[in-house]
Structures are given as structure tokens and as C-alpha cells.
Amino acid sequence: MSVLLTRRNGKGVIVEKRKDYIFGDMAFRYETDGAGHVGLLMFPADGPVEEVQEKRASLDSMVQLKLMGDAYNGAYGPGQTMRCGESTQRLVFESQRLTQVDKHKTIETVLKDERGYRVFHRLVWKEGDRFVRVRCSFENRSEKEIMLELLTSFSLQGISPYLPGDCSGEITVHRLQSRWSQEGRLLSQTLEELQLEPSWGNCAIRCERFGQVGSMPVNHYFPFLAIEDTKTGVFWGVQLAHPASWQMEIYRFDENIAVSGGLADREFGHWMKKVAPGECFTTPEAILTVVRADSVDVLSARLTAAGEDTVNAGPESEQSLPIIFNEYCTTWGCPSHENISGILEAIRGKGFDYFVIDCGWYKADGVPWDISMGDYVPSRTLFPEGLGRTVQAIHDAGMKAGIWFEIENVGPAAEAYQNTEHLLKLDGSVLTTSRRRFWDMNDPWVQDYLTERVIGTLKSYGFEYMKIDYNDTIGIGCDGCESIGEGLRRNMEATMEFLEKVKREVPGIVLENCASGGHRLEPGFMAATSMASFSDAHECVEIPIIAANLHRAILPRQSQIWAVIREQDSLKRIAYSIANTFLGRMCLSGDVTHLTAAQWDVIDRGIAFYRRIAPIIKEGQTYQLSPQIEKIRHPEGWQGIVRVGTNGEAYVLIHTFGGKLPECVQMKLPECIDRELHIAEIYSDSPEKVELADGVLWYDSRENWKAVAVRLAK
């Protein structure tokens, strides 16, 4: 649909061209002003176009760009944003076309700069998807080299088009925070709290630029942003797929609200990129969606659904969500053939599918595992008959064998630590933290070395699973490119290429994405791997809080959650730990060689329950039905989660924490749940009183630190 109309922006009447596209339940509007600048809006397709309000606002470009030497935007912006400067203002419309290949539709919009530059903005939608994928390519058709300082993956204008004026008091910004072992906390703030109200004169920039710098892309915030129009119930959302430094911005100059993001720019991420004549540079991918909904959970499920195609095409063994045993919290970094044999005897026939040998299998006598990685020669002391003998024992017990590597880093006790010629450098010195140095992943020698030590080990011993850990961050960047930020980007790009090489060389291998737990839970790494360590919170009471929060960031079927069982654990504590894993993929560890029959009974019943709800974990929609827990380390109150499956069934998971509890926990279930569902099964350490009536679930419990899971079936 294409129409010509006028729009008042408070600065006169401007003739604009608009073109709308409908993809599923989403509408995309491309606006062109009288100067040829192009902006992009996104809104639900179920709302009439007439609802979109006029704004006293200038058009905001769908591509944000900054070239070295071009003028910055003024209005107090430099230092807090590089948007809307001369480079962006020079971009004008050249062409647009819609193409379709099989089920994929692509809108390619070309913007040009008269100096000889082109930007190709591509928006891709696959029929049936509830999101689109967007990225930009900069092409240098001039006769001289240029230096990029900013190039966005996406930029949207007109957020909250249904509200008149500056949307005062009606906009909430949602972000996901992350710290070590406290991943996924939801942070919700109004525009006013972020000081993003426009100025009285509409003449000063308001900007919230946030992100993460380094090689752990989830080390402060997740690359996630949601904006909610609380009056009309419309949510806009985005995730970035990038394993290194990234940023997003919420930007205002007038009544318009704009959002953009992608690679961290020169100011935020120390990034500059040379583009020679004839060369082209393409940004990471952004995943965008918009929906009318009653909670941010609905929006986030649309974003995480972008990972479904890759996991569905992954190893066949993963499709039933098999159960993992990892020996780390049993041996604490000192695995051996002897202790693994004892574990295998204890868990044989219990329903475990994968057995993972974690860190330490390579360590020298008397040397801790966490400073030894890099050489990867199996210990003859720990495995006197060779590692192959242990792998055979795992296979004989009916499980696939897995092994731990920290591919990119080396520890101080390893010979590789002194191989400085092939390690990353910063300012000419070897880039060193208190715990790690880092391989130069673009060095052909390093690629050959890792092929021998990592891929060679996987092949020679018959491993079918690899846990890929990463326990420090490069930080702002490294030498070797035109900027240290570009050095970091290219190093992480080489890491991703090595993961693809592993999958080619070891067909069907299951890859686990771990970075001190959950520091790489971004769409790029999640697409490259089968699942991820949800956190390093192995034995903490806050595990169910973290695990539930992560439903907003990754697919639950990819979220590996630990239940560490200790011989002194009460039955109530064991049920609490086991129930945590119902929020994702079940992984057990701990004192399994010293448990009683009663303790094993609670575990066995939990494994059986997990098997029955696995289809709902795999495909479903999560709703958080309880208040957000404010104190994660010392939680009080209760948490209620319901997961509704595409198979028409559901399960509810309740955890109680410290402090005073209500006499009766009650949860109104989502309207989408079939009212004919009934309570088919309850899992806990003891019989529990749970009732379901008129769409409300009642749980009578006044016990702290309790877990109850309820399966609802027809």
C-alpha cells in the first residue's frame, strides 16, 4: 500500500511518501520526507492506520551512520550519542524492492550518499514467523577509503504511534540485567525515570545508550529491549545477535521516540572500521517484533522463537530434551576414571542420556584445574588406562559421553600461556587478566592447534557432546585491526567460525554454550549451540528465580539448569532442586553415590515428571504470575510460573522462599488455558493440597523453601 499525504511536524507542512507492508500480524511503514530521508515504523497489523497519531516531530532515519570526519549532531549529543549527524543526514532514498524466495520475503531499501556510499537495509520475514530479521550493509563506491564509527543494525522511529504528543506517563522501558550468577533480572522504568521527556523547546537530545563491552555479551545487560505503551497494550521488542560489544539507544529530540542498536560504536565500544573502495561491511542481525499483549512475557516469547529453526535442525538426540549428568559438583574439578566409574554405577538406569566430564581432566598433579587449561593433554594420573577407557565406560552405561573445553583461553599453569606469539595483545603487550590469556583466534597457527587439541580429542575418543566454557572477558578489545573494538569483533567472529568447523568435523555433536554460566546467552551463540548453561548458580536458593527470568531471553529447551544433590539434603530440599529443572533442561550433579532410597525416590519421581512435561518445555508460552522477587540472594515470598504448551496442556511451578507467606497462594491462570484442563499430577517431596477451579489455582502452603509442580491435562 502506498499513499501520499501531509503530516505536520510543528515546523511546517511536509509532503511525505508512505509505504506499508503487512507481514503476519505485524505492519511496517516506510516514510520518506521531502528531503528523501527514510524512516521505519512498526506496529500491530490489527490496528487501523487511522489510529496512528500525528506528531510534532522530524523524521528519524532507518539507518544511523557516522563516518570519521563528518559533523556530529549538536544539541548536547556528542559523548552520549553518535546518531543523527551529518553522515545520517546525507543518506537519502534510492530504491526499494520486495522479493520472495520460498517462504522468505525481503524488503531491501537502498539509501545513498552522493559521495559514493550506499547502505542496503534488509528486512526479512518468513511466513508464519512472529518476528523479522534486520541488518544493514555499507558499500563504499567512492574512490577513497573511509572509516566507519557507527553503523546500526536497525533503527525504528515512531515508537508509540497511537498516543498523542510526547506520550507523557504512558511508556515503560523493559531491559534484562545480568551479573555473574544473577542473570536475567527484569528492569522496568518509565521514560520519565530515564529522563527521556523532551525538552520544553524540543531542542536538546535525550538519549539512553546502554549495552555491554567485551567478549561476554551478557555481562551487564542482555542484548534485549522492550518498550511498552501501557495505555494501548502494545509492546515493541528487539534482540541483537552478536557475541561481542553491542549497544542499543532510546533517542528523543522532539515528540518522536526512536530506538536503534547494533555494534557498539566508537564512543561506547572503541570500534572503528575501514572500508576500502569496492568493499562492503555488514552488521550483526537484529530480531524485531511488535504485539498487543498483556505482559512482556508474550513479547519475549516472540523474540526467542527466532531460535527455533536452528534447534529444530540440530542433533536428533536433542529433540526429546534428554537429561544430563555433569560430574563437576561431584568431583569439583578433579574427575578420574575411578570416581566416574562410581558415579556411573550409581546412576545407571536412572534415565540419564548424557554424561559430561567437566573441567580438570587435563590438569597436572597438584595444579588446580582453573589455571591449567590450554594444553589439553589427558592426565595419566587421573586416567591411568587412558581417557578412552572412561569414555567406553560411559557408553557401556548407556549414555553419550561429553567433555569440557575452554577453547579460547589459556591458564597460567599451561605451557600455552607462554606461547605469546599466538596470544592476543593490547597496546603491544600480551592481553592478560588475573586468570587468563586469550588465543588470537584469527591466527592460522591457533586454528590448527585447536583443530588438533580440541577436534582431535573429540574424534579420537568418540565424544558426542562438548561443553564450551569461557571464564573471563577480553574487555574493550585487542590489537591487530584498525581499532581495538574491531579487533575484538573479528576475534569473536573467528570463534564462531571454529564452532561451525567443530560441527562439520564431528557431525551430530551436541554443543553446550557456557561462559561462567550465562554470560553468552545471546541469539548468535544460542543458534550455534544446542543448549546453554543457564548460570553458575549451582546450589543456590535463587536458582528458580534466575531460571524463570531467562525464559525472556532464551528458549527454555536450551536452558540447562542444575540440580545439585547433597547427601545431607532433606527430601524437601531435593524436591526444590529437582523442580528447578522443570524451567528448562534437567542437569544433575552432586553426591549421587551416597544417597538413600528415599532420596532417590524423590529424584526418580522428578525425572518421570520432567519426561512428561518435556513437550511443554520444548514448545510453549511462559507466564510469570507472581510479583517480581526483589532480593535475589535472599529471596522472600513466592514465585508462580505457568507454561502453556502447544499440545493443549500446561504445568504450574510454585516455589516459596523466606519471609512471611500468604495463607494460600492463588494464581489466576491465563485466558488461553483450556478450562477443561484438570490436575493430572503433582510433584513435591510430600502430598500437597492443590485445587483448580474457575481458572484459578489454589495452593495451601505456609512452608518456606518449598517447591510444588502441577501438571494440567485434559
XYZ file of C-alpha atoms in Angstrom:
714
model
C 0.000 0.000 0.000
C 1.409 3.396 -0.958
C -0.153 6.783 -0.242
C 0.816 10.437 -0.399
C -0.278 12.681 2.418
C 0.812 15.603 4.520
C 2.000 15.471 8.083
C 2.511 18.444 10.334
C 5.625 18.244 12.461
C 5.422 21.649 14.077
C 7.882 23.099 11.574
C 5.593 23.466 8.577
C 3.788 21.093 6.232
C 5.964 18.402 4.641
C 4.812 16.182 1.789
C 5.780 12.596 2.544
C 5.512 9.259 0.834
C 4.495 6.250 2.897
C 4.512 2.590 2.025
C 3.066 -0.111 4.280
C 3.780 -3.844 4.304
C 1.854 -6.440 6.299
C 3.805 -9.485 7.462
C 1.673 -11.802 9.575
C 0.291 -9.767 12.464
C 2.909 -7.010 12.056
C 2.810 -3.865 9.925
C 5.881 -1.979 8.679
C 5.672 1.571 7.396
C 8.424 3.264 5.412
C 8.138 7.061 5.446
C 10.048 9.413 3.159
C 10.207 13.134 3.843
C 10.599 15.932 1.357
C 14.397 15.729 1.514
C 14.433 11.989 0.741
C 15.214 10.736 4.237
C 13.557 7.394 5.086
C 12.187 6.311 8.464
C 10.741 2.968 9.535
C 7.783 2.376 11.872
C 6.490 -0.948 13.171
C 3.066 -1.576 14.688
C 0.499 -4.359 15.072
C -1.398 -5.101 11.882
C -4.701 -5.453 13.738
C -4.949 -1.707 14.393
C -6.392 0.622 11.759
C -3.955 3.013 10.134
C -6.168 5.895 11.229
C -5.153 5.273 14.858
C -1.610 6.475 14.166
C -1.274 9.971 15.595
C 0.435 12.974 14.047
C 3.472 14.148 15.974
C 5.409 17.378 16.260
C 8.485 15.548 15.139
C 11.106 15.292 12.451
C 11.607 12.041 10.590
C 14.292 9.804 12.144
C 16.362 7.768 9.667
C 16.031 3.981 9.446
C 19.847 3.791 9.233
C 22.150 5.546 11.690
C 25.665 6.089 10.409
C 28.765 8.072 11.386
C 31.841 8.424 9.181
C 35.092 9.766 10.576
C 35.439 13.442 9.709
C 31.722 14.121 9.305
C 29.991 16.539 11.653
C 28.330 15.286 14.808
C 24.808 16.189 15.726
C 24.789 19.078 18.161
C 22.142 19.750 20.805
C 24.397 18.371 23.564
C 24.598 14.935 21.939
C 28.332 14.252 21.458
C 29.594 11.869 24.115
C 26.190 10.310 24.712
C 25.166 9.507 21.121
C 26.581 9.448 17.599
C 23.144 9.328 15.945
C 21.625 11.860 13.562
C 24.831 13.587 12.490
C 25.973 14.638 9.031
C 26.572 11.077 7.789
C 22.982 10.099 8.569
C 21.507 13.289 7.143
C 23.290 12.698 3.825
C 21.520 9.331 3.347
C 18.523 9.624 1.015
C 16.212 7.197 -0.714
C 17.434 5.465 -3.876
C 15.277 2.361 -4.292
C 13.154 -0.271 -2.606
C 12.016 -3.693 -3.705
C 10.136 -6.652 -2.246
C 11.324 -10.125 -3.229
C 10.208 -13.597 -2.233
C 12.212 -16.834 -2.243
C 10.261 -19.848 -0.996
C 8.708 -18.726 2.302
C 11.036 -15.770 2.833
C 10.066 -12.216 1.916
C 12.732 -9.496 1.877
C 12.295 -5.743 1.717
C 15.569 -4.238 0.522
C 15.790 -0.472 0.827
C 18.825 1.282 -0.651
C 19.923 4.634 0.724
C 22.630 6.637 -0.990
C 25.116 9.343 -0.136
C 26.133 11.480 -3.111
C 29.789 10.984 -2.166
C 29.580 7.406 -3.440
C 28.291 5.406 -0.475
C 25.317 3.066 -0.335
C 23.569 1.401 2.605
C 21.428 -1.688 1.957
C 18.778 -2.143 4.649
C 17.266 -5.633 4.536
C 14.179 -6.674 6.469
C 13.419 -10.401 6.169
C 10.260 -12.244 7.201
C 9.496 -15.939 6.896
C 5.854 -16.888 6.529
C 4.452 -17.905 9.905
C 7.105 -16.107 11.972
C 6.126 -13.576 14.617
C 9.286 -11.522 14.142
C 11.528 -10.129 11.418
C 15.283 -10.081 10.976
C 17.056 -6.845 10.042
C 20.625 -5.952 9.134
C 22.443 -3.283 7.134
C 25.330 -3.380 4.666
C 27.540 -0.361 3.934
C 29.136 -0.311 0.494
C 31.920 2.079 -0.449
C 31.606 3.013 -4.126
C 33.825 6.067 -3.824
C 37.479 6.271 -4.764
C 38.849 6.658 -1.246
C 38.938 4.640 1.943
C 36.539 5.663 4.684
C 36.332 4.883 8.403
C 33.030 3.871 9.974
C 32.462 4.946 13.565
C 28.796 3.898 13.786
C 26.571 1.655 11.670
C 23.331 0.392 13.186
C 21.747 -2.984 12.556
C 18.294 -1.439 12.989
C 16.648 1.876 13.739
C 12.934 2.431 14.358
C 11.106 5.718 14.678
C 7.602 6.449 15.909
C 7.576 4.117 18.898
C 4.111 4.523 20.439
C 2.361 5.961 17.378
C -1.093 5.618 18.991
C -0.520 8.204 21.714
C -0.739 11.927 21.023
C 2.012 14.334 21.914
C 5.012 13.178 23.896
C 3.233 10.143 25.478
C 3.652 11.512 28.974
C 3.338 8.854 31.678
C 2.395 6.055 29.272
C 5.691 4.449 28.200
C 7.657 1.798 30.112
C 11.102 0.554 29.090
C 11.991 -3.066 29.917
C 15.550 -4.376 29.975
C 17.175 -7.570 31.231
C 20.100 -7.098 33.591
C 22.875 -9.602 34.172
C 25.587 -10.193 36.717
C 27.503 -13.394 37.440
C 25.054 -15.937 38.868
C 22.218 -13.382 38.768
C 21.281 -13.395 35.094
C 18.022 -12.101 33.629
C 16.609 -9.672 36.189
C 13.834 -7.592 34.624
C 14.370 -3.833 34.946
C 11.272 -1.770 34.135
C 11.441 2.032 34.093
C 9.307 4.825 32.728
C 10.635 7.291 30.171
C 10.397 9.897 32.886
C 12.605 7.852 35.239
C 15.170 7.615 32.437
C 14.893 11.397 31.896
C 13.734 10.882 28.326
C 10.997 13.505 28.334
C 11.551 16.002 25.529
C 12.723 19.470 26.494
C 10.304 22.421 26.601
C 11.767 23.731 23.371
C 12.306 20.406 21.556
C 15.897 21.466 21.028
C 18.047 19.179 23.206
C 18.855 15.491 22.737
C 17.598 12.924 25.219
C 19.372 9.570 24.911
C 19.744 6.359 26.878
C 22.635 4.409 25.340
C 23.348 1.075 27.008
C 24.954 -2.242 26.203
C 27.992 -4.317 27.002
C 31.692 -4.057 26.152
C 33.860 -7.158 25.816
C 33.708 -10.794 24.806
C 30.948 -11.693 27.279
C 27.890 -10.141 25.615
C 25.674 -10.733 28.671
C 27.953 -9.294 31.331
C 25.773 -6.322 32.316
C 22.685 -6.249 30.157
C 21.215 -8.787 27.786
C 21.046 -7.539 24.175
C 17.294 -7.153 24.708
C 14.963 -4.187 24.810
C 11.178 -3.929 25.099
C 9.119 -0.741 25.085
C 5.531 -0.828 26.318
C 2.703 1.560 25.558
C 0.827 0.946 28.792
C -2.342 2.687 27.565
C -2.907 0.646 24.401
C -1.057 -2.524 25.455
C 1.375 -2.525 22.544
C 4.921 -3.816 23.018
C 7.909 -3.276 20.724
C 10.874 -5.616 21.204
C 14.348 -6.338 19.876
C 17.225 -8.736 20.445
C 20.699 -8.423 18.930
C 22.652 -11.451 17.750
C 26.268 -10.530 18.415
C 28.945 -12.252 20.545
C 30.978 -9.127 21.357
C 30.433 -5.445 22.228
C 26.963 -4.137 21.388
C 24.728 -1.202 22.169
C 21.137 -0.013 21.967
C 19.811 3.535 22.187
C 16.496 5.130 23.049
C 16.609 8.579 21.474
C 14.417 11.680 21.613
C 14.692 15.167 20.255
C 11.004 16.015 19.990
C 7.743 14.074 20.311
C 9.185 11.130 18.396
C 10.646 8.132 20.238
C 13.365 6.334 18.263
C 15.207 3.117 19.067
C 18.360 1.818 17.382
C 21.153 -0.638 18.022
C 23.883 -2.914 16.778
C 27.640 -2.904 17.122
C 28.957 -0.738 19.931
C 30.181 2.480 18.294
C 33.450 4.393 18.622
C 32.374 6.195 21.771
C 30.810 3.227 23.529
C 32.782 0.244 22.204
C 36.080 1.637 20.838
C 35.006 0.486 17.366
C 36.054 1.879 14.008
C 36.070 0.014 10.711
C 37.968 0.812 7.498
C 36.033 0.210 4.311
C 38.156 0.456 1.171
C 36.767 1.366 -2.281
C 34.696 -1.544 -3.554
C 34.362 -3.152 -0.111
C 31.175 -3.853 1.822
C 30.623 -4.291 5.566
C 27.530 -5.950 7.049
C 26.212 -5.524 10.585
C 25.093 -8.240 13.004
C 21.459 -9.295 12.865
C 18.661 -7.681 14.853
C 15.434 -9.534 15.660
C 12.371 -7.268 15.876
C 8.738 -7.780 16.814
C 5.628 -5.903 17.906
C 2.452 -7.188 19.550
C -0.617 -6.202 21.542
C -0.289 -8.167 24.769
C -0.915 -8.121 28.489
C 2.655 -8.841 29.543
C 6.264 -8.616 28.458
C 6.358 -12.439 28.588
C 4.277 -12.631 25.392
C 6.622 -10.252 23.597
C 9.783 -12.044 24.731
C 8.447 -15.409 23.535
C 8.090 -13.931 20.049
C 11.738 -12.874 20.131
C 13.140 -16.133 21.474
C 11.131 -18.008 18.830
C 13.772 -16.803 16.369
C 15.962 -19.625 17.692
C 13.506 -22.419 16.969
C 14.602 -23.157 13.404
C 18.215 -23.819 14.375
C 17.446 -26.026 17.385
C 14.853 -27.964 15.423
C 17.506 -28.581 12.763
C 20.078 -29.554 15.405
C 21.191 -33.004 16.579
C 18.426 -35.597 16.547
C 19.295 -36.610 20.116
C 18.290 -33.124 21.306
C 14.732 -33.210 20.073
C 13.373 -35.111 23.103
C 15.191 -32.818 25.608
C 17.398 -35.551 27.104
C 18.709 -35.373 30.668
C 22.319 -34.565 31.514
C 24.571 -35.679 34.336
C 27.601 -33.428 34.849
C 30.177 -34.583 37.394
C 31.570 -31.116 38.242
C 29.714 -30.697 41.543
C 30.619 -34.282 42.405
C 34.384 -34.172 41.813
C 34.947 -30.381 41.895
C 37.393 -30.232 39.011
C 39.162 -33.492 39.701
C 37.446 -36.149 37.559
C 39.102 -39.535 37.282
C 38.316 -42.939 35.863
C 37.823 -44.216 39.393
C 35.317 -41.632 40.612
C 33.471 -41.535 37.280
C 33.090 -45.321 37.424
C 31.484 -44.989 40.851
C 29.105 -42.307 39.606
C 28.131 -44.405 36.600
C 27.295 -47.318 38.832
C 25.048 -45.101 40.977
C 23.110 -43.520 38.108
C 22.942 -46.468 35.710
C 19.377 -46.999 34.512
C 18.097 -43.785 36.103
C 17.225 -42.112 32.804
C 20.294 -40.021 32.096
C 21.194 -39.564 28.422
C 24.435 -37.546 28.509
C 27.363 -37.835 30.912
C 29.715 -34.835 30.851
C 33.322 -34.981 32.061
C 33.822 -31.415 33.193
C 36.996 -29.392 33.826
C 40.203 -30.853 35.263
C 40.660 -33.969 33.104
C 43.888 -32.405 31.747
C 45.433 -30.959 34.917
C 48.914 -31.838 36.171
C 49.324 -33.326 39.638
C 48.852 -30.733 42.365
C 47.753 -27.980 39.961
C 44.198 -26.552 40.120
C 42.031 -27.022 37.056
C 41.213 -23.333 36.680
C 44.772 -22.253 35.858
C 45.686 -25.260 33.718
C 43.556 -25.022 30.581
C 45.178 -24.646 27.187
C 47.404 -27.699 26.652
C 44.652 -30.323 26.903
C 46.721 -33.457 27.387
C 44.696 -36.023 29.393
C 46.116 -36.672 32.857
C 47.757 -40.095 33.165
C 47.290 -39.933 36.927
C 43.538 -39.369 36.724
C 43.075 -41.711 33.764
C 45.813 -44.366 34.049
C 44.235 -46.560 31.365
C 43.662 -43.569 29.111
C 40.647 -41.359 28.588
C 39.246 -43.833 26.062
C 38.640 -46.384 28.796
C 36.419 -43.920 30.664
C 34.521 -42.962 27.531
C 33.852 -46.641 26.935
C 32.504 -46.985 30.474
C 30.089 -44.107 29.826
C 28.912 -45.732 26.613
C 28.552 -49.090 28.365
C 26.267 -47.367 30.900
C 24.011 -46.313 28.021
C 24.965 -42.622 27.840
C 26.603 -40.307 25.334
C 29.968 -39.017 26.538
C 30.693 -35.314 26.835
C 33.824 -33.352 27.658
C 34.677 -29.818 28.805
C 36.923 -27.357 26.941
C 37.719 -23.693 27.363
C 38.702 -23.233 23.735
C 39.653 -19.554 23.531
C 41.559 -19.044 26.798
C 44.733 -20.354 28.447
C 45.657 -20.540 32.124
C 48.927 -19.500 33.829
C 49.945 -23.111 34.579
C 49.685 -24.222 30.937
C 52.639 -24.277 28.554
C 50.392 -22.464 26.078
C 50.388 -19.446 28.422
C 53.974 -18.694 27.371
C 53.243 -19.053 23.657
C 52.879 -15.289 23.407
C 53.373 -15.118 19.650
C 49.892 -16.560 19.193
C 48.054 -14.794 22.023
C 46.017 -11.599 21.828
C 47.749 -8.328 22.594
C 46.593 -4.906 23.669
C 48.834 -1.870 23.237
C 51.597 -4.251 22.153
C 51.560 -6.321 25.352
C 50.007 -9.757 25.858
C 46.409 -9.197 26.972
C 46.394 -10.688 30.463
C 43.882 -10.806 33.314
C 44.440 -12.269 36.758
C 43.151 -15.633 35.492
C 43.553 -15.850 31.715
C 45.265 -15.051 28.463
C 43.483 -15.374 25.136
C 44.259 -17.119 21.862
C 44.330 -14.996 18.724
C 41.513 -16.850 17.005
C 42.390 -15.306 13.624
C 45.899 -16.792 13.737
C 46.118 -19.822 11.365
C 48.554 -21.480 13.805
C 45.928 -21.219 16.578
C 43.247 -22.660 14.330
C 45.496 -25.627 13.525
C 46.410 -26.070 17.205
C 42.770 -26.081 18.314
C 41.825 -28.401 15.487
C 44.395 -30.885 16.784
C 43.792 -30.492 20.535
C 40.017 -29.959 20.549
C 38.550 -31.545 17.422
C 41.217 -34.236 17.505
C 40.276 -35.172 21.077
C 36.574 -35.288 20.245
C 37.179 -37.568 17.295
C 39.800 -39.883 18.728
C 37.812 -40.709 21.879
C 34.340 -40.691 20.359
C 32.859 -37.770 22.292
C 29.357 -36.759 21.200
C 28.958 -33.710 23.430
C 31.239 -30.750 24.145
C 30.783 -28.196 26.914
C 32.419 -24.943 25.750
C 33.299 -22.791 28.731
C 34.685 -19.238 28.810
C 35.748 -17.757 32.122
C 36.992 -14.235 31.515
C 36.430 -11.348 29.127
C 38.809 -9.651 26.705
C 37.391 -6.290 27.700
C 37.422 -3.283 25.370
C 39.337 -5.033 22.595
C 42.684 -6.101 21.200
C 45.372 -5.146 18.695
C 45.525 -6.314 15.113
C 42.931 -4.156 13.376
C 42.189 -0.506 12.691
C 40.592 -0.250 16.136
C 40.648 -2.410 19.231
C 36.871 -2.769 19.017
C 37.206 -4.174 15.507
C 39.959 -6.487 16.785
C 37.501 -7.856 19.335
C 34.740 -8.246 16.740
C 36.976 -10.147 14.348
C 38.341 -12.390 17.099
C 34.813 -13.364 18.139
C 33.855 -13.881 14.508
C 36.704 -16.393 14.250
C 35.432 -18.160 17.378
C 32.021 -18.584 15.784
C 33.661 -19.957 12.635
C 35.556 -22.507 14.726
C 32.302 -23.712 16.294
C 30.936 -24.312 12.817
C 34.102 -26.254 11.993
C 33.555 -28.464 15.041
C 30.038 -29.271 13.858
C 31.267 -30.075 10.360
C 34.080 -32.317 11.559
C 32.046 -34.095 14.256
C 28.556 -34.498 12.733
C 25.734 -34.646 15.253
C 27.788 -33.320 18.155
C 25.863 -31.559 20.939
C 27.442 -28.217 21.881
C 26.831 -26.585 25.253
C 27.356 -22.830 25.446
C 28.844 -21.886 28.818
C 30.573 -18.640 29.798
C 30.950 -18.597 33.550
C 27.403 -19.858 33.293
C 25.180 -17.417 31.421
C 27.426 -14.681 30.021
C 26.880 -15.665 26.372
C 23.123 -16.104 26.289
C 22.642 -14.092 23.098
C 20.934 -15.239 19.884
C 24.160 -15.767 17.917
C 25.753 -18.161 20.385
C 22.406 -19.818 21.074
C 21.936 -20.506 17.355
C 25.418 -22.027 17.151
C 24.874 -24.417 20.060
C 22.284 -26.917 21.249
C 21.836 -25.541 24.752
C 23.472 -23.313 27.332
C 24.436 -23.336 30.983
C 21.751 -21.069 32.387
C 24.013 -19.766 35.179
C 26.814 -20.700 37.554
C 24.249 -20.763 40.356
C 24.729 -24.475 41.016
C 23.443 -24.904 44.577
C 21.766 -21.584 45.356
C 18.223 -20.977 46.596
C 17.808 -18.361 43.850
C 18.068 -20.890 41.016
C 14.312 -20.907 40.215
C 14.264 -17.107 40.061
C 17.148 -16.962 37.569
C 15.795 -19.880 35.549
C 12.352 -18.288 35.241
C 13.778 -14.893 34.303
C 15.754 -16.474 31.475
C 12.553 -17.535 29.711
C 12.505 -13.938 28.461
C 15.956 -14.287 26.873
C 16.369 -17.830 25.530
C 14.242 -20.846 24.679
C 13.622 -22.961 27.815
C 14.547 -26.063 25.818
C 18.051 -24.583 25.538
C 18.394 -23.557 29.187
C 20.383 -26.183 31.117
C 19.519 -25.919 34.814
C 21.478 -27.692 37.532
C 20.086 -29.728 40.393
C 22.997 -30.462 42.730
C 22.012 -33.087 45.286
C 23.888 -33.435 48.574
C 23.762 -36.483 50.836
C 22.666 -34.290 53.765
C 19.788 -32.749 51.776
C 16.297 -33.213 53.166
C 13.627 -34.616 50.872
C 12.087 -31.139 50.706
C 15.377 -29.631 49.591
C 15.861 -32.339 46.950
C 12.381 -31.724 45.519
C 13.135 -27.976 45.486
C 16.311 -28.598 43.462
C 14.721 -31.077 41.071
C 11.706 -28.838 40.455
C 14.054 -26.027 39.401
C 14.983 -28.038 36.312
C 11.363 -28.058 35.142
C 12.073 -24.498 33.970
C 14.427 -25.799 31.278
C 16.760 -28.723 30.664
C 17.411 -31.093 33.547
C 21.045 -31.484 34.607
C 22.043 -33.349 37.785
C 25.232 -33.427 39.792
C 26.310 -33.953 43.384
C 26.637 -36.771 45.906
C 24.784 -39.416 43.929
C 26.978 -42.227 45.247
C 25.805 -41.603 48.837
C 22.039 -41.171 48.571
C 19.376 -43.171 50.374
C 16.472 -44.974 48.740
C 14.099 -42.261 49.955
C 16.252 -39.543 48.401
C 16.431 -41.438 45.125
C 12.653 -41.824 45.159
C 12.198 -38.036 45.090
C 14.720 -37.778 42.239
C 13.188 -40.641 40.265
C 9.704 -39.140 40.546
C 11.106 -35.796 39.396
C 12.767 -37.368 36.365
C 9.491 -39.049 35.424
C 7.611 -35.755 35.831
C 10.198 -33.953 33.667
C 9.774 -36.539 30.910
C 6.017 -35.925 30.860
C 6.287 -32.119 30.670
C 9.213 -32.098 28.206
C 6.900 -31.427 25.212
C 5.589 -28.315 27.002
C 9.106 -27.148 27.853
C 10.037 -27.650 24.208
C 7.123 -25.710 22.727
C 5.036 -23.322 24.771
C 4.423 -19.894 26.263
C 5.562 -18.884 29.753
C 3.659 -16.543 32.074
C 5.033 -15.231 35.355
C 2.031 -14.951 37.673
C 3.676 -13.650 40.840
C 5.291 -10.384 41.894
C 8.917 -9.924 40.889
C 11.341 -11.101 43.560
C 13.349 -8.055 44.596
C 16.135 -9.695 46.634
C 17.681 -12.440 44.550
C 20.338 -13.610 47.022
C 17.933 -13.575 49.961
C 14.528 -14.046 48.331
C 11.282 -13.628 50.205
C 7.746 -14.506 49.205
C 6.821 -16.892 46.412
C 7.123 -17.406 42.681
C 4.464 -18.828 40.389
C 5.171 -19.811 36.785
C 2.805 -21.387 34.274
C 3.975 -22.814 30.964
C 1.258 -23.438 28.388
C 2.135 -25.980 25.718
C 1.142 -26.033 22.081
C -0.178 -29.528 22.791
C -3.021 -28.012 24.811
C -1.601 -28.977 28.206
C 0.253 -26.925 30.810
C 2.169 -27.093 34.051
C 2.436 -24.754 37.006
C 5.554 -24.415 39.144
C 5.443 -22.800 42.581
C 8.426 -22.025 44.811
C 8.222 -20.472 48.246
C 11.173 -18.602 49.712
C 11.923 -16.875 53.016
C 9.844 -14.372 54.966
C 6.113 -14.335 55.626
C 3.984 -16.266 53.143
C 0.305 -15.829 52.299
C -2.030 -18.328 53.910
C -2.939 -19.563 50.466
C -1.143 -18.964 47.174
C -3.648 -18.320 44.412
C -2.947 -17.760 40.736
C -5.407 -16.749 38.040
C -4.317 -18.758 35.023
C -4.045 -17.119 31.591
C -7.197 -16.960 29.488
C -5.536 -19.085 26.800
C -5.590 -22.148 29.066
C -8.351 -24.624 28.237
C -10.871 -24.518 31.095
C -11.356 -28.284 30.708
C -7.843 -28.977 31.960
C -7.635 -30.700 35.322
C -4.881 -31.548 37.770
C -3.315 -34.734 36.416
C -0.229 -34.945 38.621
C 1.501 -33.121 41.471
C 5.221 -33.307 42.176
C 6.747 -32.388 45.516
C 8.507 -34.118 48.387
C 5.199 -34.903 50.112
C 1.443 -34.876 49.348
C 0.234 -31.307 48.770
C -3.179 -29.642 48.748
C -3.699 -28.026 45.350
C -7.059 -27.144 43.776
C -8.120 -25.797 40.385
C -11.491 -24.086 39.973
C -12.812 -21.478 37.528
C -9.382 -20.806 36.074
C -7.773 -20.167 39.468
C -5.188 -22.484 41.011
C -5.061 -22.612 44.817
C -2.120 -23.932 46.776
C -2.373 -24.233 50.545
C 1.154 -23.943 51.904
C 2.764 -21.966 54.674
C 6.126 -23.704 54.413
C 9.190 -21.759 53.360
C 11.655 -23.138 50.791
C 9.149 -25.456 49.203
C 8.550 -26.452 45.572
C 5.375 -27.859 44.042
C 4.822 -28.671 40.376
C 1.356 -29.290 38.964
C 0.706 -30.884 35.575
C -2.561 -29.925 33.933
C -4.050 -32.240 31.315
C -7.340 -32.874 29.546
